[in-house]
mmCIF file of C-alpha atoms in Angstrom:
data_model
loop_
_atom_site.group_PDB
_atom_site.id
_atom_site.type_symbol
_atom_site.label_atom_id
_atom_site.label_comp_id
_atom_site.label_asym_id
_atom_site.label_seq_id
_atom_site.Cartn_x
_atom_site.Cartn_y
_atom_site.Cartn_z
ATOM 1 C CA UNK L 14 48.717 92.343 104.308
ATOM 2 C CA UNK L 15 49.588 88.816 102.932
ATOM 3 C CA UNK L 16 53.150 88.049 101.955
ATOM 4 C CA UNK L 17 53.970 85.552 98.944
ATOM 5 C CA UNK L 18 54.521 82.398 99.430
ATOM 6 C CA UNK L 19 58.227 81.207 99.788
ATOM 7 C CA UNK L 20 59.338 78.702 97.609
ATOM 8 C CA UNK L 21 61.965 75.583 97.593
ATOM 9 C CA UNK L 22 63.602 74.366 94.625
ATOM 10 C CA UNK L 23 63.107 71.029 93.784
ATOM 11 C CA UNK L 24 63.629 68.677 90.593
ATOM 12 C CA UNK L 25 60.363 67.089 89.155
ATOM 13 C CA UNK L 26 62.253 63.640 89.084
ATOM 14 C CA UNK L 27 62.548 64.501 93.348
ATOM 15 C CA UNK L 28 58.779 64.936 94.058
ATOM 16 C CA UNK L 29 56.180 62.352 95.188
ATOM 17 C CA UNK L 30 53.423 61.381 93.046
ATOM 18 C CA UNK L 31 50.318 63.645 94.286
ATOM 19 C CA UNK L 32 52.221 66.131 95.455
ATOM 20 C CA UNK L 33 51.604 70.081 94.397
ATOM 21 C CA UNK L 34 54.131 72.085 92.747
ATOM 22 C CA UNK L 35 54.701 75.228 91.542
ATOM 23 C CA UNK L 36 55.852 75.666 87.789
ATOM 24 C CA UNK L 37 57.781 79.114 87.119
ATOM 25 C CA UNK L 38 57.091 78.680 83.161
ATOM 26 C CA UNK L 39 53.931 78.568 83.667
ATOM 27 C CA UNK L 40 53.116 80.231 86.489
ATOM 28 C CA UNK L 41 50.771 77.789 87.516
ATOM 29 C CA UNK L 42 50.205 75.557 90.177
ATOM 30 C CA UNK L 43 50.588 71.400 89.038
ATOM 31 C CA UNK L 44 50.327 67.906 90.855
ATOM 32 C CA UNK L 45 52.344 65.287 90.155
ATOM 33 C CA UNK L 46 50.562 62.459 88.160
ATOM 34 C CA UNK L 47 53.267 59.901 87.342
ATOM 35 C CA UNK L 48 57.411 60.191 86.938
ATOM 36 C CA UNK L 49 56.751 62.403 83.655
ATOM 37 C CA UNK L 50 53.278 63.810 83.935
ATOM 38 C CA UNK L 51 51.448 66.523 86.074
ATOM 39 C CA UNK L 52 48.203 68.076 86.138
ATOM 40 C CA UNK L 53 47.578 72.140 86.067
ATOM 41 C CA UNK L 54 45.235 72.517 89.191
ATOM 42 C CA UNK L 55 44.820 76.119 88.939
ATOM 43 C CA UNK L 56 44.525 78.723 86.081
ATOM 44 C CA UNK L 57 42.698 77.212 83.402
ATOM 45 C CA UNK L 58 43.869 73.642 84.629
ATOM 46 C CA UNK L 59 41.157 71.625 86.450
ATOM 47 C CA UNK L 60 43.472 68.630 87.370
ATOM 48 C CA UNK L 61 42.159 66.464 84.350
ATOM 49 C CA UNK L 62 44.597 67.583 81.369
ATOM 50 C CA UNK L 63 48.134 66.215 82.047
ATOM 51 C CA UNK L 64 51.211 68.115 80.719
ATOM 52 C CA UNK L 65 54.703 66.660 80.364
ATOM 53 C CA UNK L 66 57.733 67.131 82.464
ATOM 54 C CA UNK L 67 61.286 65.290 82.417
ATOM 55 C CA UNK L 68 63.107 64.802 85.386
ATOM 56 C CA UNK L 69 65.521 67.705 85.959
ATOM 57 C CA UNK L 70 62.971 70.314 85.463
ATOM 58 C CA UNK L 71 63.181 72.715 88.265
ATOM 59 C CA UNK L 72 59.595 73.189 90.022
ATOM 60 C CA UNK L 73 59.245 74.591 93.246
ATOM 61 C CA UNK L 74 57.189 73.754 96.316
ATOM 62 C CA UNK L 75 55.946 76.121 99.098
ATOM 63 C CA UNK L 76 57.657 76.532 102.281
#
């Protein structure tokens, strides 16, 4: 049986550029593009569509 992964809070503003994340809005898995945008790398996202984010968003990355 496979468990879920275990997340870490994080703010976006925190992360490293190129770095995966994990967005609870969306539910969908992002990597960080510049200090405001990201990239959807799963779902319907195929890395090349950037989507905003400010700073204090809360993301979280896998443990």
């Amino acid at each position: 049986m496979t468990s879920a992964p275990t997340f870490s809070r994080i703010k976006f503003g925190d992360l490293e550029i190129g770095q995966r994340f994990y967005d609870p809005i969306s539910a969908e898995y992002f990597v960080k593009q510049s200090d405001t945008m990201a990239a959807m790398v799963t779902g319907m996202g195929d890395g090349t569509v950037p989507d905003e984010f400010e700073a204090e968003d809360i993301v979280g990355i896998e443990q």
